[in-house]
Amino acid sequence: MKDIKQLLQAIYSKDLEEKKIWYSSVAEAYDQARPRYPQQLINRAVELAQLPSDGIILEVGCGPGIATTAFADLGFSIVAIEPSQESCQLARHNCSQYPDVEIINSTFEEWELETGKFHAVLAATSFHWVSQEIRYQKTADALKDNGFLILLWNTPPQPNHEVCQLLNQVYQTYAPSLKPCEEIETHQQNLSKFAKNGNSGKFQDLVSEQLVCDVTYSIDNYLALLSTLSPYIALDHQQRESLFQGIKEILELEVDNSLETSYLSVLQIAKKI
Protein backbone atom coordinates (compact mmCIF):
# COMPACT_ATOMS: atom_id res chain seq x y z
CA MET A 1 0.00 0.00 0.00
CA LYS A 2 1.05 3.62 -0.51
CA ASP A 3 2.71 5.66 2.17
CA ILE A 4 0.00 6.90 4.55
CA LYS A 5 0.46 10.58 3.59
CA GLN A 6 0.18 9.74 -0.09
CA LEU A 7 -2.85 7.61 0.64
CA LEU A 8 -4.62 10.42 2.49
CA GLN A 9 -3.80 12.91 -0.25
CA ALA A 10 -5.29 10.53 -2.79
CA ILE A 11 -8.43 10.09 -0.67
CA TYR A 12 -9.01 13.80 -0.10
CA SER A 13 -8.48 14.61 -3.78
CA LYS A 14 -11.15 12.18 -4.99
CA ASP A 15 -13.85 13.56 -7.26
CA LEU A 16 -17.10 14.78 -5.75
CA GLU A 17 -19.09 11.64 -6.58
CA GLU A 18 -16.57 9.47 -4.73
CA LYS A 19 -16.47 11.87 -1.77
CA LYS A 20 -20.25 11.70 -1.44
CA ILE A 21 -20.22 7.99 -0.68
CA TRP A 22 -16.89 7.65 1.15
CA TYR A 23 -18.48 7.31 4.61
CA SER A 24 -21.79 5.84 3.48
CA SER A 25 -21.10 2.30 4.67
CA VAL A 26 -19.88 3.48 8.10
CA ALA A 27 -22.30 6.33 8.80
CA GLU A 28 -23.87 4.61 11.81
CA ALA A 29 -20.50 3.61 13.24
CA TYR A 30 -19.34 7.22 12.76
CA ASP A 31 -22.34 8.48 14.72
CA GLN A 32 -21.78 5.91 17.46
CA ALA A 33 -18.02 5.92 17.88
CA ARG A 34 -16.46 9.23 16.83
CA PRO A 35 -15.49 11.35 19.85
CA ARG A 36 -17.46 14.48 20.72
CA TYR A 37 -16.13 18.03 20.81
CA PRO A 38 -15.46 19.34 24.32
CA GLN A 39 -17.92 21.96 25.52
CA GLN A 40 -15.04 24.15 26.61
CA LEU A 41 -13.83 24.59 23.02
CA ILE A 42 -17.36 25.09 21.70
CA ASN A 43 -17.94 27.83 24.26
CA ARG A 44 -14.63 29.44 23.31
CA ALA A 45 -15.61 29.36 19.63
CA VAL A 46 -18.87 31.16 20.43
CA GLU A 47 -17.01 33.71 22.54
CA LEU A 48 -14.21 34.38 20.07
CA ALA A 49 -16.59 34.59 17.09
CA GLN A 50 -18.75 37.04 19.03
CA LEU A 51 -21.83 35.13 17.90
CA PRO A 52 -25.08 36.95 18.70
CA SER A 53 -27.90 34.98 20.30
CA ASP A 54 -29.70 34.97 16.93
CA GLY A 55 -26.55 34.02 15.02
CA ILE A 56 -26.74 31.94 11.85
CA ILE A 57 -24.08 29.29 11.25
CA LEU A 58 -23.19 27.49 8.03
CA GLU A 59 -21.72 24.07 8.75
CA VAL A 60 -19.61 22.35 6.12
CA GLY A 61 -19.68 18.54 6.21
CA CYS A 62 -21.82 17.97 9.30
CA GLY A 63 -21.69 14.16 9.16
CA PRO A 64 -24.32 12.74 11.52
CA GLY A 65 -24.53 16.07 13.35
CA ILE A 66 -21.98 15.63 16.13
CA ALA A 67 -20.99 19.31 16.24
CA THR A 68 -24.34 20.47 14.88
CA THR A 69 -26.26 19.44 17.97
CA ALA A 70 -23.67 21.03 20.25
CA PHE A 71 -24.18 24.45 18.62
CA ALA A 72 -27.94 23.95 18.23
CA ASP A 73 -28.14 23.34 21.99
CA LEU A 74 -26.91 26.93 22.40
CA GLY A 75 -29.80 28.26 20.34
CA PHE A 76 -28.12 29.08 17.03
CA SER A 77 -29.75 28.67 13.64
CA ILE A 78 -27.72 26.31 11.45
CA VAL A 79 -27.64 25.42 7.77
CA ALA A 80 -25.65 22.18 7.66
CA ILE A 81 -24.33 20.73 4.41
CA GLU A 82 -23.51 17.03 4.20
CA PRO A 83 -22.70 15.11 0.97
CA SER A 84 -23.43 11.59 2.26
CA GLN A 85 -27.11 10.66 2.04
CA GLU A 86 -26.75 8.14 4.87
CA SER A 87 -25.09 10.69 7.15
CA CYS A 88 -27.75 13.25 6.22
CA GLN A 89 -30.48 10.90 7.40
CA LEU A 90 -28.71 10.44 10.73
CA ALA A 91 -28.14 14.18 11.08
CA ARG A 92 -31.81 14.92 10.43
CA HIS A 93 -32.78 12.36 13.06
CA ASN A 94 -30.27 13.68 15.59
CA CYS A 95 -31.34 17.29 14.96
CA SER A 96 -35.09 16.63 14.80
CA GLN A 97 -35.69 18.54 18.04
CA TYR A 98 -34.12 21.72 16.66
CA PRO A 99 -36.53 23.60 14.35
CA ASP A 100 -33.83 26.11 13.32
CA VAL A 101 -31.47 23.47 11.93
CA GLU A 102 -31.64 22.63 8.23
CA ILE A 103 -29.67 19.69 6.80
CA ILE A 104 -28.88 19.91 3.09
CA ASN A 105 -27.65 16.87 1.15
CA SER A 106 -24.90 18.43 -0.97
CA THR A 107 -21.20 18.96 -1.21
CA PHE A 108 -19.96 22.42 -0.27
CA GLU A 109 -18.63 22.75 -3.80
CA GLU A 110 -22.11 22.17 -5.30
CA TRP A 111 -24.05 24.10 -2.67
CA GLU A 112 -25.65 27.26 -4.05
CA LEU A 113 -23.82 30.12 -2.36
CA GLU A 114 -25.82 32.44 -0.14
CA THR A 115 -23.52 35.44 -0.12
CA GLY A 116 -22.94 37.40 3.09
CA LYS A 117 -25.59 35.55 5.10
CA PHE A 118 -23.75 33.79 7.92
CA HIS A 119 -22.17 34.98 11.15
CA ALA A 120 -19.85 31.96 11.14
CA VAL A 121 -18.84 29.05 8.96
CA LEU A 122 -18.17 25.89 10.97
CA ALA A 123 -16.29 22.79 9.85
CA ALA A 124 -15.76 19.98 12.35
CA THR A 125 -13.06 17.53 11.21
CA SER A 126 -14.25 18.09 7.66
CA PHE A 127 -12.53 21.08 6.08
CA HIS A 128 -9.80 18.94 4.51
CA TRP A 129 -12.48 17.34 2.31
CA VAL A 130 -13.32 20.63 0.57
CA SER A 131 -11.48 21.33 -2.68
CA GLN A 132 -8.50 23.57 -2.06
CA GLU A 133 -9.43 25.78 -5.01
CA ILE A 134 -12.62 27.03 -3.32
CA ARG A 135 -12.05 26.20 0.35
CA TYR A 136 -11.37 29.69 1.70
CA GLN A 137 -12.86 31.82 -1.07
CA LYS A 138 -16.37 30.34 -0.86
CA THR A 139 -16.24 30.34 2.93
CA ALA A 140 -15.38 34.04 2.94
CA ASP A 141 -18.11 34.77 0.40
CA ALA A 142 -20.73 33.07 2.58
CA LEU A 143 -19.81 35.13 5.64
CA LYS A 144 -21.10 38.49 6.72
CA ASP A 145 -18.56 41.27 7.09
CA ASN A 146 -16.36 40.45 10.09
CA GLY A 147 -17.73 36.89 10.19
CA PHE A 148 -15.61 34.01 11.43
CA LEU A 149 -14.33 30.68 10.16
CA ILE A 150 -14.48 28.10 12.97
CA LEU A 151 -12.51 24.89 12.48
CA LEU A 152 -12.85 22.11 15.04
CA TRP A 153 -10.70 18.99 14.86
CA ASN A 154 -10.68 15.75 16.81
CA THR A 155 -7.72 13.48 16.14
CA PRO A 156 -8.33 9.71 16.27
CA PRO A 157 -8.48 8.45 19.88
CA GLN A 158 -5.61 6.11 20.58
CA PRO A 159 -4.55 3.83 23.43
CA ASN A 160 -1.61 4.44 25.72
CA HIS A 161 1.96 3.70 24.65
CA GLU A 162 2.06 0.22 26.19
CA VAL A 163 -1.04 -0.97 24.35
CA CYS A 164 0.19 0.58 21.11
CA GLN A 165 3.44 -1.34 21.43
CA LEU A 166 1.49 -4.58 21.77
CA LEU A 167 -0.59 -3.74 18.70
CA ASN A 168 2.42 -2.87 16.54
CA GLN A 169 3.10 -6.46 15.55
CA VAL A 170 -0.50 -6.95 14.41
CA TYR A 171 -0.23 -3.86 12.23
CA GLN A 172 3.13 -4.98 10.84
CA THR A 173 1.58 -8.31 9.92
CA TYR A 174 -1.69 -7.17 8.34
CA ALA A 175 -1.36 -3.44 7.47
CA PRO A 176 2.29 -2.34 7.61
CA SER A 177 1.47 1.05 6.08
CA LEU A 178 -0.64 1.96 9.13
CA LYS A 179 0.26 2.62 12.75
CA PRO A 180 -1.82 2.05 15.90
CA CYS A 181 -0.69 5.43 17.27
CA GLU A 182 0.73 8.76 16.13
CA GLU A 183 2.69 11.22 18.25
CA ILE A 184 0.67 14.24 19.33
CA GLU A 185 3.25 16.47 17.63
CA THR A 186 2.47 14.79 14.31
CA HIS A 187 -1.22 15.67 14.65
CA GLN A 188 -0.37 19.24 15.63
CA GLN A 189 1.87 19.61 12.58
CA ASN A 190 -0.79 18.19 10.24
CA LEU A 191 -3.45 20.56 11.57
CA SER A 192 -1.25 23.64 11.58
CA LYS A 193 -1.30 23.88 7.77
CA PHE A 194 -5.03 24.63 7.80
CA ALA A 195 -4.44 27.47 10.24
CA LYS A 196 -1.67 28.88 8.04
CA ASN A 197 -3.72 28.62 4.86
CA GLY A 198 -6.73 30.20 6.51
CA ASN A 199 -4.61 33.15 7.52
CA SER A 200 -3.26 33.89 4.04
CA GLY A 201 -5.51 36.38 2.32
CA LYS A 202 -9.13 35.79 3.30
CA PHE A 203 -8.88 35.61 7.09
CA GLN A 204 -6.91 37.24 9.87
CA ASP A 205 -6.39 37.23 13.65
CA LEU A 206 -6.02 33.47 13.91
CA VAL A 207 -6.53 31.97 17.35
CA SER A 208 -5.73 28.30 18.00
CA GLU A 209 -6.50 26.41 21.22
CA GLN A 210 -6.38 22.72 22.10
CA LEU A 211 -7.27 20.20 24.74
CA VAL A 212 -6.22 16.61 25.33
CA CYS A 213 -9.37 14.61 26.02
CA ASP A 214 -10.02 11.08 27.27
CA VAL A 215 -12.64 8.59 26.14
CA THR A 216 -13.14 4.93 27.11
CA TYR A 217 -14.25 2.38 24.53
CA SER A 218 -15.38 -1.21 24.62
CA ILE A 219 -13.34 -3.31 22.23
CA ASP A 220 -16.18 -3.49 19.70
CA ASN A 221 -16.74 0.27 19.85
CA TYR A 222 -13.03 0.89 19.37
CA LEU A 223 -13.06 -1.28 16.26
CA ALA A 224 -16.16 0.61 15.10
CA LEU A 225 -14.18 3.84 15.55
CA LEU A 226 -11.30 2.49 13.46
CA SER A 227 -13.75 1.44 10.75
CA THR A 228 -14.70 5.13 10.27
CA LEU A 229 -11.14 6.35 9.69
CA SER A 230 -10.14 6.88 6.05
CA PRO A 231 -6.94 4.77 6.04
CA TYR A 232 -8.98 1.79 7.29
CA ILE A 233 -11.86 2.39 4.86
CA ALA A 234 -9.27 2.30 2.08
CA LEU A 235 -8.02 -1.17 3.07
CA ASP A 236 -9.08 -4.25 1.16
CA HIS A 237 -12.03 -5.85 2.96
CA GLN A 238 -10.18 -9.05 3.86
CA GLN A 239 -7.11 -7.13 4.97
CA ARG A 240 -9.24 -4.94 7.25
CA GLU A 241 -11.04 -7.95 8.71
CA SER A 242 -7.75 -9.72 9.46
CA LEU A 243 -6.31 -6.59 11.06
CA PHE A 244 -9.39 -6.04 13.22
CA GLN A 245 -9.42 -9.67 14.33
CA GLY A 246 -5.77 -9.40 15.35
CA ILE A 247 -6.44 -6.15 17.25
CA LYS A 248 -9.42 -7.72 19.00
CA GLU A 249 -7.43 -10.74 20.14
CA ILE A 250 -4.68 -8.56 21.64
CA LEU A 251 -7.12 -6.23 23.38
CA GLU A 252 -9.17 -9.09 24.82
CA LEU A 253 -6.00 -10.30 26.53
CA GLU A 254 -4.92 -6.88 27.78
CA VAL A 255 -7.79 -4.50 28.60
CA ASP A 256 -10.78 -6.53 29.81
CA ASN A 257 -13.15 -4.77 27.37
CA SER A 258 -12.45 -1.28 28.71
CA LEU A 259 -9.95 0.55 26.53
CA GLU A 260 -8.84 3.99 27.71
CA THR A 261 -7.84 6.31 24.88
CA SER A 262 -6.92 9.96 24.44
CA TYR A 263 -7.28 12.39 21.58
CA LEU A 264 -6.37 15.95 20.72
CA SER A 265 -9.26 18.38 20.23
CA VAL A 266 -8.33 21.62 18.48
CA LEU A 267 -10.11 24.91 17.81
CA GLN A 268 -8.85 27.18 15.04
CA ILE A 269 -10.75 30.40 14.48
CA ALA A 270 -10.06 33.36 12.22
CA LYS A 271 -11.91 36.52 11.20
CA LYS A 272 -12.90 37.39 7.65
CA ILE A 273 -10.87 40.26 6.25
XYZ file of C-alpha atoms in Angstrom, residues 119 163 170 173 210 218 233 247 270:
9
model
C -22.166 34.980 11.152
C -1.039 -0.966 24.352
C -0.498 -6.949 14.409
C 1.580 -8.312 9.924
C -6.376 22.724 22.098
C -15.382 -1.211 24.621
C -11.857 2.392 4.861
C -6.437 -6.148 17.248
C -10.057 33.364 12.222
